[in-house]
Amino acid sequence: MAAGGMGGKTYSFKVVLLGEGCVGKTSLVLRYCENKFNDKHITTLQASFLTKKLNITGKRVNLAIWDTAGQERFHALGPIYYRDSNGAILVYDVTDEDSFQKVKNWVKELRKMLGNEICLCIVGNKIDLDKDRHVSVEEAESYAESVGAKHYHTSAKLNKGIEELFLDLCKRMMETAQAEERLKGNGASQSASSRRGVQIVDDELQATPAGGCCSSG
Amino acid sequence: MVAVEVERMLRLAEQCLERAKSFIGKNTDPPLPPSSTPVHTGHKASSPTKTGHRRVLSDGGGELSPFLPPEVFQRLQTVEAQNTSKKELTPIEQASRLNQKLKANYEARLARLTPGQACQKTSLTLSLQRQMMENLIIAKARQEALQRKMEERRLRLQEEANRRFAASGGMTAEEQEQRTLYASVLEYEQDHVQTQRKPIRTVSTSSQSFSTYSSLSSLVSHNLHTKHNNEEGEEPHPLVTVDRENSFEDLEQFLTQLDWASAHDSTDDTISNSELPCDPLILDEGHIQELEMRVLKEHLKAIVKDIHIAIDQLLSLCLLSFECLNTASSKDLCLSSIEEAFFTPLWHALLALFRYCSPSLQGSYPYESAVQELKLLVTDYCPQKKLECLVRTLRLICACAEDCRCLHEVDATPRTSAIGADDLLPILSFVALQCQCPQLISECAALEEFIHEGYLIGEEGYCLTSMQSALAYVESLHTGEAQLPADTST
């Protein structure tokens, strides 16, 4: 996974999927990975762990999508899943008020543990069931804005909004990574012993702003 | 035809008596008289299994099977049947008791005689011998008369039964059996006029369920034997304990059993015949297991069919004997009492067979292949290999779940039921528990330190994280709250 050659580098991003059980995170990610390519891109771990290769404005991106268990009793295990993540997709069911509440809890937790460098996407899934909607669009969008997250509406069933969601997330993660690089200066080409997935061509990790999660081994 | 029947029955009765003598022998009083209930073909059919069964027991290294061998089972049933009816001595037995008393008297008197009265002693001895002889002759005559009478009665009842069944022209073996049973019910009724429903339960159920039991018990005890070996997995290498040299022998035995069973049930036995001529060296362990499973399933099917037929027969017999019971509610009553008597001795064995044949994934419990894989984790000493082992474990879980899904759903797209983390984590917790490796926690902690950076966000990292989560979850079941296995604030 070494950095690419002249044209640019290969970014490797870890994206964690959070959300209550039954909100459809598994279907969402399966739909995404299945649609563009075909079944062979689903690893043998089925929907728990998926990878996807993208090419965005000439830059290669490898996405590793980590599913998490949504059941309440596994909630305490969240941190070991989302540490070192570059992005998080927080899924709720538009027909289920509770699941939106869960998303709010996740946002708080993520911001607290990982700071601002993680790109958050709040996703209202199942918009095909719009007539049973219990979470209003305005409320969800204003909340997302207030916490620096982006809001999306998707339907895994109808395959709506999913491609855009991931593409958008990738772009934002690239921006974040690039900003990080710039901040650290671009002189040194020696790779740090970073435990982050992003290829950072610097060794001054301490300069990271609000970097709560970068472990240096 | 009747003469042949009688002769066969007498021969069987003789065999029974001899066996009973050799078993009960010294400690009990006079050997059991031959059972008055007709012994059915099931008994004859059971003879090939008996030897097989013995061998299974000896294979087990002296371990007792929880299931009684068929012979013991039948003896128990016979004894039970006799206890419920009033026990009567045959004339010969009465005579021999009388003679014993006479002899005791004679000995007592002899002891009182003074040495000088030798001639009196001789006369006493002679008169005793004469008396005893007379008693025996009389008893013999009475016995013969009685037997003739019994035979006559049996014939008469048989006639009655024949008349009863006369309407349905040709005779199948089934009908014949039904007829014999009916005759014995009539006989029993004459002996015990006061009891009503009981005769059926004692007379027919014992004989019917015996044939089923004998086929079932040999099967089940064999299964338990092999299964026991499989499950003795406290030591680190449980796989080795399966006796390899025996398994082919067992298979052979199975196939002979199948041959017998299918001859008995007249179901097809194409599998066994086509498989037998194979060179034994070609068959590997897995193949043998697969064969065993197939044969077992065939057996289960045949046994279930047998039971259904037996119960149907019993019910129709019951209704035949007591026509007043032929209403919906009494039928239920009949059925329940038949089932109670029929299933009670069979259920344990039946259940064991069902459990063995249940469509579990692979092996005897779910996700066994994943557990076996995970057990190998501690045998490697290289982090890279350990991680690969973890990945294989998780993949196997997904594969097992997929297999299971295919079993239960006819059509399913991979999308709707692919394994996500919601399912994976609970299953992984189960697998971790089944694995019984307490050092897994420290293994994972060490792996976390030495995992190559490049793998951290890949499949390996995901598997490691999931494993740690599962272990943390299992741990949390003790304390009530999940503890994080590793600090995230570094």
XYZ file of C-alpha atoms in Angstrom:
707
model
C 0.000 0.000 0.000
C 2.942 2.264 -0.511
C 2.293 5.679 -1.904
C 1.863 5.962 -5.614
C 4.324 7.308 -8.101
C 4.318 10.536 -10.051
C 0.632 11.139 -10.533
C -0.112 11.132 -6.853
C -0.387 8.845 -3.966
C -2.765 6.116 -2.993
C -4.999 7.027 -0.152
C -6.209 4.358 2.147
C -9.186 5.317 4.204
C -10.971 3.519 6.920
C -14.666 4.182 7.108
C -16.706 2.884 9.984
C -20.413 2.210 9.754
C -22.388 3.008 12.866
C -26.034 2.835 13.669
C -28.653 0.862 15.456
C -29.493 -2.645 14.317
C -32.102 -2.839 11.553
C -31.477 0.604 10.158
C -30.004 -0.983 7.072
C -26.313 -0.262 7.291
C -25.480 -3.670 5.958
C -27.746 -3.296 2.952
C -26.401 0.159 2.327
C -22.810 -0.888 2.107
C -23.604 -4.050 0.192
C -25.511 -2.039 -2.320
C -22.593 0.297 -2.740
C -19.961 -2.352 -3.221
C -22.110 -4.618 -5.293
C -23.449 -2.131 -7.714
C -20.468 -0.574 -9.257
C -18.363 -3.647 -9.427
C -19.777 -7.047 -9.020
C -20.021 -9.783 -6.471
C -16.390 -10.659 -6.485
C -15.621 -7.452 -4.710
C -17.474 -8.619 -1.721
C -14.854 -10.236 0.397
C -15.517 -13.554 1.994
C -16.352 -11.734 5.176
C -19.553 -10.824 3.390
C -21.014 -7.544 4.566
C -18.971 -7.114 7.724
C -15.880 -5.873 6.026
C -15.777 -4.533 2.502
C -13.155 -2.885 0.395
C -13.529 -0.656 -2.584
C -11.047 0.880 -4.955
C -11.830 4.291 -6.388
C -10.186 6.780 -8.641
C -11.029 10.359 -7.755
C -9.542 13.155 -9.813
C -6.605 11.011 -10.740
C -5.949 9.860 -7.211
C -6.340 6.286 -6.207
C -8.363 5.640 -3.132
C -8.747 2.393 -1.256
C -11.742 2.279 0.983
C -12.021 -0.191 3.814
C -15.535 -0.193 5.161
C -15.953 -1.568 8.649
C -19.367 -2.608 9.775
C -20.121 -2.525 13.479
C -22.660 -4.352 15.561
C -25.628 -2.124 16.206
C -27.066 -3.894 19.179
C -27.062 -1.915 22.379
C -25.140 -4.560 24.279
C -22.189 -4.140 21.949
C -22.191 -0.372 22.235
C -19.277 -0.289 24.638
C -17.131 -2.047 22.037
C -17.439 0.860 19.605
C -14.122 2.562 20.334
C -11.925 -0.288 19.165
C -13.815 -0.304 15.896
C -13.753 3.380 15.160
C -10.284 4.259 16.337
C -8.074 5.433 13.509
C -11.070 5.933 11.251
C -10.972 8.618 8.619
C -14.669 8.693 8.162
C -17.805 7.538 9.850
C -21.190 6.864 8.330
C -23.902 7.169 10.920
C -27.069 5.571 9.698
C -30.542 6.021 11.033
C -33.918 4.903 9.842
C -36.151 7.827 8.846
C -39.150 5.964 10.185
C -37.532 5.385 13.569
C -37.033 8.322 15.899
C -34.966 6.249 18.327
C -32.399 5.381 15.730
C -31.847 9.096 15.101
C -31.321 9.574 18.820
C -28.671 6.872 18.684
C -26.912 8.727 15.906
C -26.742 11.818 18.081
C -25.097 9.784 20.811
C -22.572 8.405 18.357
C -21.724 11.867 17.087
C -21.023 13.094 20.592
C -18.853 10.119 21.310
C -16.913 10.343 18.074
C -16.243 14.020 18.438
C -15.095 13.473 21.968
C -12.766 10.593 21.122
C -11.516 11.522 17.672
C -11.887 15.281 17.506
C -12.659 17.118 14.307
C -10.515 15.237 11.866
C -13.003 12.475 11.308
C -15.464 13.117 8.526
C -18.981 12.455 9.678
C -21.881 11.558 7.442
C -25.335 11.314 8.892
C -27.497 9.166 6.699
C -31.245 8.868 6.815
C -31.936 5.540 5.212
C -35.178 3.984 3.966
C -36.550 7.077 2.236
C -38.645 4.698 0.173
C -40.811 4.575 3.292
C -41.192 8.326 3.325
C -44.860 8.211 4.188
C -43.940 6.673 7.556
C -41.241 9.211 8.215
C -40.755 10.094 11.864
C -37.633 12.188 11.624
C -38.170 15.458 9.821
C -35.762 16.520 7.092
C -35.230 19.958 8.615
C -34.455 18.634 12.050
C -31.968 16.117 10.734
C -30.222 18.565 8.424
C -29.958 21.327 10.962
C -28.605 18.917 13.499
C -26.000 17.650 11.043
C -24.900 21.172 10.287
C -24.630 22.012 13.961
C -22.121 19.219 14.531
C -20.131 19.725 11.359
C -21.496 16.677 9.641
C -23.072 16.232 6.268
C -26.529 14.845 5.905
C -27.691 12.439 3.212
C -30.863 10.673 2.352
C -30.605 7.205 0.948
C -32.630 4.178 0.089
C -30.742 0.934 -0.043
C -33.790 -0.701 -1.498
C -34.074 1.692 -4.416
C -30.347 2.303 -4.599
C -30.789 6.025 -4.131
C -28.199 8.453 -2.861
C -25.633 5.832 -1.946
C -23.094 6.489 -4.654
C -23.191 10.205 -3.918
C -22.769 9.599 -0.239
C -19.575 7.607 -0.634
C -18.123 9.793 -3.333
C -18.712 12.875 -1.249
C -17.225 11.255 1.802
C -14.132 10.239 -0.134
C -13.584 13.745 -1.389
C -13.917 15.159 2.085
C -11.529 12.609 3.510
C -9.006 13.445 0.815
C -9.314 17.100 1.611
C -8.788 16.419 5.264
C -5.762 14.297 4.528
C -4.313 16.888 2.209
C -4.889 19.629 4.719
C -3.123 17.530 7.280
C -0.180 17.068 4.981
C 0.071 20.744 4.218
C -0.046 21.554 7.864
C 2.911 19.339 8.522
C 4.896 20.804 5.708
C 5.910 18.938 2.624
C 9.643 18.715 2.903
C 10.339 15.290 4.262
C 9.350 12.271 2.250
C 10.005 9.775 4.962
C 6.939 8.057 6.164
C 6.163 8.239 9.766
C 5.291 5.187 11.737
C 1.759 6.302 11.693
C -0.953 3.953 12.663
C -3.386 5.904 10.586
C -4.442 4.554 7.280
C -3.727 7.784 5.435
C -0.381 8.036 3.766
C 1.238 10.981 5.382
C 4.562 12.058 4.046
C 5.838 13.561 7.214
C 7.097 12.566 10.580
C 5.945 15.528 12.622
C 2.889 13.903 13.996
C 2.914 16.039 17.079
C 1.977 19.019 15.010
C -1.409 17.571 14.267
C -4.105 19.859 15.566
C -6.449 18.307 18.056
C -5.013 14.953 17.114
C -6.317 12.783 19.842
C -6.106 9.512 18.085
C -2.816 9.296 16.306
C -0.737 6.776 18.063
C 2.922 6.641 17.249
C 3.427 3.042 17.980
C -49.163 -73.428 8.367
C -50.311 -73.320 11.933
C -48.176 -76.338 12.802
C -45.106 -74.552 11.486
C -45.986 -71.499 13.497
C -46.390 -73.490 16.650
C -43.183 -75.310 16.136
C -41.321 -72.107 15.602
C -42.863 -70.534 18.623
C -41.953 -73.470 20.763
C -38.406 -73.318 19.534
C -38.233 -69.640 20.313
C -39.723 -70.218 23.693
C -37.075 -72.804 24.394
C -34.354 -70.409 23.397
C -35.841 -67.739 25.591
C -35.989 -70.072 28.512
C -32.402 -71.091 28.078
C -31.193 -67.563 27.803
C -33.207 -66.497 30.770
C -31.746 -69.384 32.777
C -28.210 -68.498 31.883
C -28.777 -64.861 32.765
C -30.763 -65.122 35.908
C -29.215 -68.386 36.978
C -28.534 -68.952 40.584
C -29.998 -66.089 42.534
C -33.625 -66.179 41.480
C -36.232 -68.854 41.957
C -37.519 -71.094 39.179
C -36.758 -69.852 35.705
C -39.436 -67.876 34.006
C -41.961 -69.939 32.168
C -42.008 -69.263 28.462
C -43.977 -66.159 27.798
C -47.539 -66.781 26.821
C -47.500 -63.844 24.452
C -46.606 -64.899 20.952
C -43.135 -63.813 20.040
C -43.102 -61.967 16.795
C -40.930 -61.860 13.801
C -39.201 -58.843 15.227
C -37.377 -61.138 17.557
C -36.012 -63.239 14.793
C -35.000 -60.231 12.836
C -33.045 -58.863 15.726
C -30.529 -61.639 15.787
C -28.042 -60.082 13.374
C -27.919 -56.883 15.384
C -27.154 -58.610 18.593
C -23.687 -59.577 17.630
C -23.061 -56.157 16.205
C -24.243 -54.565 19.332
C -21.970 -56.623 21.503
C -19.036 -55.582 19.478
C -19.930 -51.963 19.778
C -19.984 -52.279 23.501
C -16.621 -53.942 23.567
C -15.281 -51.238 21.277
C -16.308 -48.711 23.832
C -13.689 -50.021 26.197
C -16.105 -51.114 28.871
C -18.025 -47.881 28.889
C -21.627 -48.467 29.657
C -24.111 -47.383 27.118
C -27.084 -45.592 28.599
C -29.276 -47.684 26.374
C -30.105 -51.234 27.192
C -29.196 -53.879 24.690
C -32.249 -55.257 22.929
C -32.195 -58.580 24.760
C -32.271 -56.937 28.140
C -34.951 -54.586 26.974
C -37.142 -57.436 25.852
C -36.587 -59.341 29.048
C -37.573 -56.317 31.047
C -40.704 -55.935 29.011
C -41.600 -59.583 29.410
C -41.062 -59.448 33.144
C -43.164 -56.345 33.306
C -45.920 -58.031 31.368
C -45.828 -60.973 33.710
C -45.862 -58.867 36.793
C -49.000 -57.174 35.671
C -50.770 -60.460 35.053
C -51.279 -62.940 37.845
C -48.531 -65.469 37.914
C -49.661 -69.070 37.798
C -47.572 -72.179 38.195
C -47.741 -74.883 35.591
C -48.755 -78.368 36.812
C -45.180 -79.588 36.512
C -43.950 -76.773 38.625
C -46.608 -77.504 41.194
C -45.559 -81.133 41.218
C -41.933 -80.306 41.661
C -42.768 -78.032 44.570
C -44.801 -80.828 46.118
C -41.949 -83.218 45.559
C -39.535 -80.877 47.209
C -41.779 -80.761 50.233
C -42.023 -84.550 50.248
C -38.312 -84.845 50.061
C -37.869 -82.446 52.920
C -40.291 -84.505 54.978
C -38.468 -87.656 54.073
C -35.150 -86.228 55.086
C -36.555 -85.068 58.390
C -37.945 -88.477 59.137
C -34.772 -90.168 58.069
C -32.825 -88.058 60.500
C -35.079 -89.156 63.333
C -34.549 -92.876 62.586
C -32.085 -94.799 64.692
C -29.260 -96.571 62.896
C -30.820 -99.978 63.525
C -33.950 -99.360 61.469
C -32.294 -99.861 58.132
C -35.167 -101.688 56.498
C -37.606 -98.960 57.479
C -35.257 -96.536 55.838
C -35.316 -98.492 52.616
C -39.103 -98.618 52.585
C -39.280 -94.911 53.246
C -36.921 -94.227 50.377
C -38.884 -96.438 48.079
C -42.221 -94.899 48.970
C -40.763 -91.428 48.448
C -39.482 -92.367 45.048
C -42.803 -93.871 44.125
C -44.734 -90.845 45.307
C -42.487 -88.457 43.483
C -42.714 -90.460 40.318
C -46.450 -90.577 40.515
C -46.696 -86.895 41.106
C -44.561 -86.193 38.117
C -46.545 -88.526 35.870
C -49.799 -87.012 36.951
C -48.444 -83.529 36.482
C -47.169 -84.377 33.070
C -50.519 -85.701 32.027
C -52.218 -82.629 33.392
C -49.766 -80.391 31.685
C -50.361 -82.105 28.406
C -54.086 -81.847 28.816
C -53.761 -78.224 29.688
C -51.571 -77.566 26.740
C -54.011 -79.323 24.484
C -56.766 -77.255 25.915
C -54.775 -74.093 25.459
C -53.909 -75.072 21.968
C -57.523 -75.769 21.199
C -58.498 -72.461 22.604
C -55.833 -70.726 20.651
C -57.008 -72.390 17.492
C -60.533 -71.441 18.284
C -59.564 -67.860 18.849
C -57.462 -67.900 15.769
C -60.504 -69.098 13.907
C -62.447 -66.252 15.371
C -59.811 -63.828 14.295
C -59.729 -65.393 10.873
C -63.429 -64.967 10.548
C -63.052 -61.400 11.603
C -60.509 -60.711 8.922
C -62.061 -62.988 6.354
C -63.648 -60.135 4.442
C -60.359 -58.901 3.030
C -59.455 -61.737 0.678
C -55.661 -62.000 0.287
C -53.303 -62.084 3.214
C -50.373 -59.753 3.496
C -47.779 -60.231 6.180
C -49.176 -57.219 7.929
C -52.655 -58.629 8.053
C -51.283 -61.860 9.317
C -49.527 -60.131 12.127
C -52.628 -58.180 12.910
C -54.579 -61.384 13.040
C -52.158 -63.040 15.429
C -52.255 -59.988 17.616
C -55.987 -59.966 17.594
C -56.062 -63.593 18.643
C -53.717 -62.923 21.492
C -55.863 -60.023 22.598
C -58.862 -62.324 22.696
C -56.873 -64.838 24.657
C -55.713 -62.232 27.072
C -59.224 -61.031 27.512
C -60.410 -64.487 28.446
C -57.678 -64.746 31.008
C -58.328 -61.345 32.478
C -61.926 -60.531 31.958
C -61.924 -57.733 34.445
C -59.247 -55.568 32.856
C -60.191 -53.554 29.863
C -57.766 -51.434 27.948
C -54.679 -52.791 29.607
C -54.237 -55.954 27.569
C -53.507 -54.038 24.471
C -50.911 -51.979 26.114
C -49.123 -54.911 27.606
C -49.582 -57.581 25.007
C -49.160 -55.810 21.778
C -47.078 -52.815 22.641
C -44.300 -54.844 24.116
C -43.970 -56.989 21.074
C -44.346 -54.115 18.634
C -42.000 -51.726 20.244
C -39.393 -54.384 20.715
C -38.588 -54.705 17.069
C -38.259 -50.957 16.784
C -36.205 -50.739 19.908
C -33.774 -53.406 18.867
C -33.031 -51.621 15.635
C -32.834 -48.281 17.340
C -30.712 -49.178 20.295
C -27.914 -50.742 18.321
C -27.759 -47.679 16.138
C -27.850 -45.191 18.925
C -25.350 -46.903 21.118
C -23.002 -46.973 18.195
C -23.476 -43.284 17.621
C -22.971 -42.462 21.223
C -19.845 -44.462 21.159
C -18.308 -42.567 18.293
C -19.687 -39.304 19.442
C -18.310 -39.828 22.869
C -14.903 -40.246 21.408
C -15.347 -37.066 19.471
C -16.407 -35.070 22.419
C -13.778 -36.168 24.846
C -12.051 -32.975 23.899
C -10.615 -31.790 27.178
C -7.090 -32.510 26.054
C -5.493 -30.292 23.416
C -5.733 -32.779 20.541
C -9.202 -34.187 20.672
C -9.182 -35.157 17.030
C -6.749 -37.947 17.561
C -8.990 -39.862 19.908
C -11.294 -40.984 17.136
C -10.277 -44.551 16.620
C -9.181 -44.658 13.058
C -8.752 -48.358 12.693
C -12.222 -48.937 13.936
C -14.078 -46.575 11.726
C -14.017 -48.722 8.670
C -15.100 -51.692 10.671
C -17.924 -49.605 12.019
C -18.936 -48.650 8.551
C -19.091 -52.247 7.538
C -21.197 -52.985 10.494
C -23.433 -50.130 9.563
C -23.893 -51.359 6.115
C -24.803 -54.821 7.291
C -27.267 -53.216 9.604
C -28.694 -51.296 6.760
C -28.990 -54.450 4.733
C -30.829 -56.033 7.542
C -33.003 -53.020 8.128
C -33.964 -52.699 4.531
C -34.662 -56.367 4.248
C -36.816 -55.944 7.245
C -38.535 -52.820 6.038
C -38.334 -53.604 2.386
C -36.962 -50.132 1.694
C -34.327 -49.679 -0.954
C -30.705 -50.129 -0.013
C -29.072 -49.036 -3.192
C -26.507 -46.898 -1.412
C -24.977 -49.633 0.609
C -24.744 -52.021 -2.256
C -23.165 -49.575 -4.611
C -20.673 -48.419 -2.012
C -19.577 -51.727 -0.584
C -17.366 -53.025 -3.361
C -15.133 -49.943 -3.057
C -11.540 -50.509 -2.184
C -11.255 -49.702 1.511
C -7.977 -47.885 0.985
C -9.614 -45.300 -1.215
C -12.057 -44.258 1.432
C -10.670 -41.503 3.571
C -11.983 -40.344 6.882
C -14.160 -37.612 5.525
C -15.693 -39.890 2.995
C -16.447 -42.450 5.648
C -18.092 -39.854 7.812
C -20.153 -38.699 4.924
C -21.187 -42.255 4.192
C -22.038 -42.856 7.795
C -24.192 -39.789 7.831
C -26.039 -40.891 4.754
C -26.600 -44.341 6.107
C -27.739 -42.932 9.408
C -30.222 -40.689 7.726
C -31.597 -43.607 5.788
C -31.935 -45.470 9.029
C -33.704 -42.630 10.699
C -36.144 -42.436 7.857
C -36.821 -46.142 8.038
C -37.282 -46.059 11.778
C -39.655 -43.141 11.649
C -41.644 -44.971 9.037
C -41.633 -48.076 11.192
C -42.928 -46.178 14.163
C -45.714 -44.592 12.183
C -46.755 -47.963 10.833
C -46.573 -49.594 14.242
C -48.705 -46.935 15.855
C -51.233 -47.073 13.064
C -51.435 -50.814 13.455
C -51.813 -50.599 17.184
C -54.549 -48.067 16.877
C -56.486 -50.038 14.325
C -56.070 -53.122 16.451
C -57.307 -51.277 19.470
C -60.361 -50.071 17.629
C -60.889 -53.519 16.251
C -60.889 -55.052 19.686
C -63.058 -52.454 21.311
C -65.494 -51.204 18.803
C -67.103 -48.878 21.290
C -63.937 -46.781 21.215
C -64.439 -45.872 17.610
C -65.333 -42.251 18.218
C -63.174 -39.228 17.682
C -62.559 -38.493 21.333
C -61.943 -42.081 22.384
C -59.644 -42.478 19.458
C -57.545 -39.674 20.818
C -57.588 -41.342 24.179
C -56.522 -44.640 22.665
C -53.777 -42.971 20.734
C -52.446 -41.186 23.757
C -52.342 -44.326 25.836
C -50.718 -46.241 23.026
C -48.173 -43.520 22.565
C -47.432 -43.399 26.231
C -46.657 -47.066 26.331
C -44.965 -47.079 22.986
C -42.702 -44.073 23.192
C -41.685 -44.171 26.824
C -38.987 -46.788 26.387
C -37.989 -45.556 22.958
C -37.743 -41.849 23.378
C -34.196 -41.530 24.675
C -32.786 -43.616 21.897
C -34.948 -41.926 19.327
C -33.923 -38.483 20.432
C -30.256 -39.400 20.376
C -30.585 -40.542 16.802
C -32.447 -37.419 15.821
C -29.848 -35.242 17.405
C -27.108 -37.073 15.615
C -28.845 -36.701 12.283
C -30.082 -33.187 12.770
C -29.193 -30.973 9.835
C -26.533 -29.108 11.725
C -23.933 -27.359 9.646
C -20.873 -29.514 9.700
C -20.282 -31.808 12.569
C -22.109 -32.027 15.787
C -22.510 -28.361 16.683
C -22.888 -25.137 14.752
C -19.783 -23.394 13.459
C -17.625 -26.329 14.421
C -15.255 -25.792 11.522
C -14.680 -22.196 12.630
C -14.011 -23.344 16.182
C -11.535 -25.945 14.984
C -9.777 -23.317 12.936
C -9.577 -20.904 15.831
C -8.069 -23.601 18.007
C -5.135 -23.704 15.630
C -4.329 -20.091 16.427
C -2.328 -21.007 19.502
C -0.290 -23.579 17.624
C 1.380 -20.988 15.410
C 4.158 -18.791 16.685
C 4.222 -16.128 14.072
C 1.921 -13.090 14.260
C 1.403 -13.090 10.534
C 0.230 -16.691 10.540
C -1.941 -16.117 13.544
C -3.658 -13.269 11.760
C -4.241 -15.436 8.736
C -5.749 -18.008 11.043
C -8.087 -15.371 12.470
C -9.155 -14.315 9.003
C -9.834 -17.933 8.076
C -11.902 -18.335 11.218
C -14.118 -15.388 10.386
C -14.443 -16.488 6.802
C -15.507 -19.920 7.959
C -18.143 -18.349 10.151
C -19.543 -16.547 7.143
C -19.379 -19.724 5.097
C -21.141 -21.722 7.798
C -23.851 -19.104 8.085
C -24.205 -19.123 4.336
C -24.558 -22.912 4.293
C -27.124 -22.726 7.014
C -29.058 -20.123 5.104
C -29.003 -22.248 2.001
C -30.445 -25.086 4.017
C -33.333 -23.063 5.294
C -34.151 -20.760 2.434
C -34.918 -21.892 -1.008
C -34.188 -18.691 -2.802
C -32.172 -15.905 -1.336
C -30.122 -13.200 -2.860
C -26.799 -12.614 -1.161
C -27.814 -9.077 -0.416
C -30.724 -9.716 1.880
C -29.001 -11.940 4.331
C -25.278 -11.454 3.999
C -23.558 -11.528 7.332
C -23.005 -8.083 8.767
C -21.365 -7.149 12.020
C -24.742 -7.365 13.739
C -24.627 -11.122 13.205
C -20.924 -11.665 13.101
C -20.112 -10.461 16.589
C -22.566 -12.687 18.461
C -21.497 -15.710 16.428
C -17.866 -14.903 16.969
C -18.490 -14.724 20.706
C -20.013 -18.157 20.543
C -17.085 -19.504 18.564
C -14.608 -17.961 20.996
C -16.403 -19.617 23.891
C -16.579 -22.981 22.157
C -12.893 -22.773 21.434
C -12.087 -22.951 25.142
C -8.741 -21.233 24.807
C -8.340 -18.840 27.705
C -5.119 -17.465 26.223
C -6.989 -16.010 23.252
C -7.234 -12.685 25.043
C -3.504 -12.355 25.497
C -2.877 -13.700 22.017
C -5.001 -10.897 20.619
C -3.338 -8.323 22.810
C 0.052 -9.422 21.518
C -1.159 -9.482 17.931
C -2.453 -5.968 18.270
C 1.060 -4.813 19.083
C 2.774 -6.707 16.310
C 0.279 -6.454 13.495
C 1.855 -4.912 10.422
C 0.678 -1.398 9.859
C -0.489 -2.160 6.387
C -2.861 -4.758 7.706
C -4.330 -2.582 10.379
C -7.252 -1.256 8.407
C -7.520 -4.283 6.159
C -9.273 -7.568 6.588
C -6.710 -8.745 9.128
C -7.221 -5.671 11.256
C -10.937 -6.041 11.050
C -10.798 -9.662 12.102
C -8.504 -8.910 14.993
C -10.712 -6.071 16.148
C -13.795 -8.252 15.889
C -12.116 -11.019 17.834
C -11.108 -8.590 20.552
C -14.608 -7.198 20.654
C -16.110 -10.640 20.933
C -13.750 -11.557 23.738
C -14.462 -8.294 25.509
C -18.140 -9.003 25.185
C -17.756 -12.485 26.602
C -15.726 -11.072 29.465
C -18.371 -8.464 30.092
C -20.917 -11.182 30.660
C -19.200 -11.848 33.984
C -18.869 -8.291 35.170
C -22.067 -7.040 33.631
C -20.346 -4.288 31.726
C -18.157 -4.419 28.671
C -14.598 -3.448 29.339
C -12.466 -2.159 26.574
C -9.641 -4.495 25.793
C -7.307 -1.720 24.774
C -7.111 1.924 25.542
C -7.849 4.202 22.644
C -6.327 7.364 23.953
C -2.723 6.647 23.027
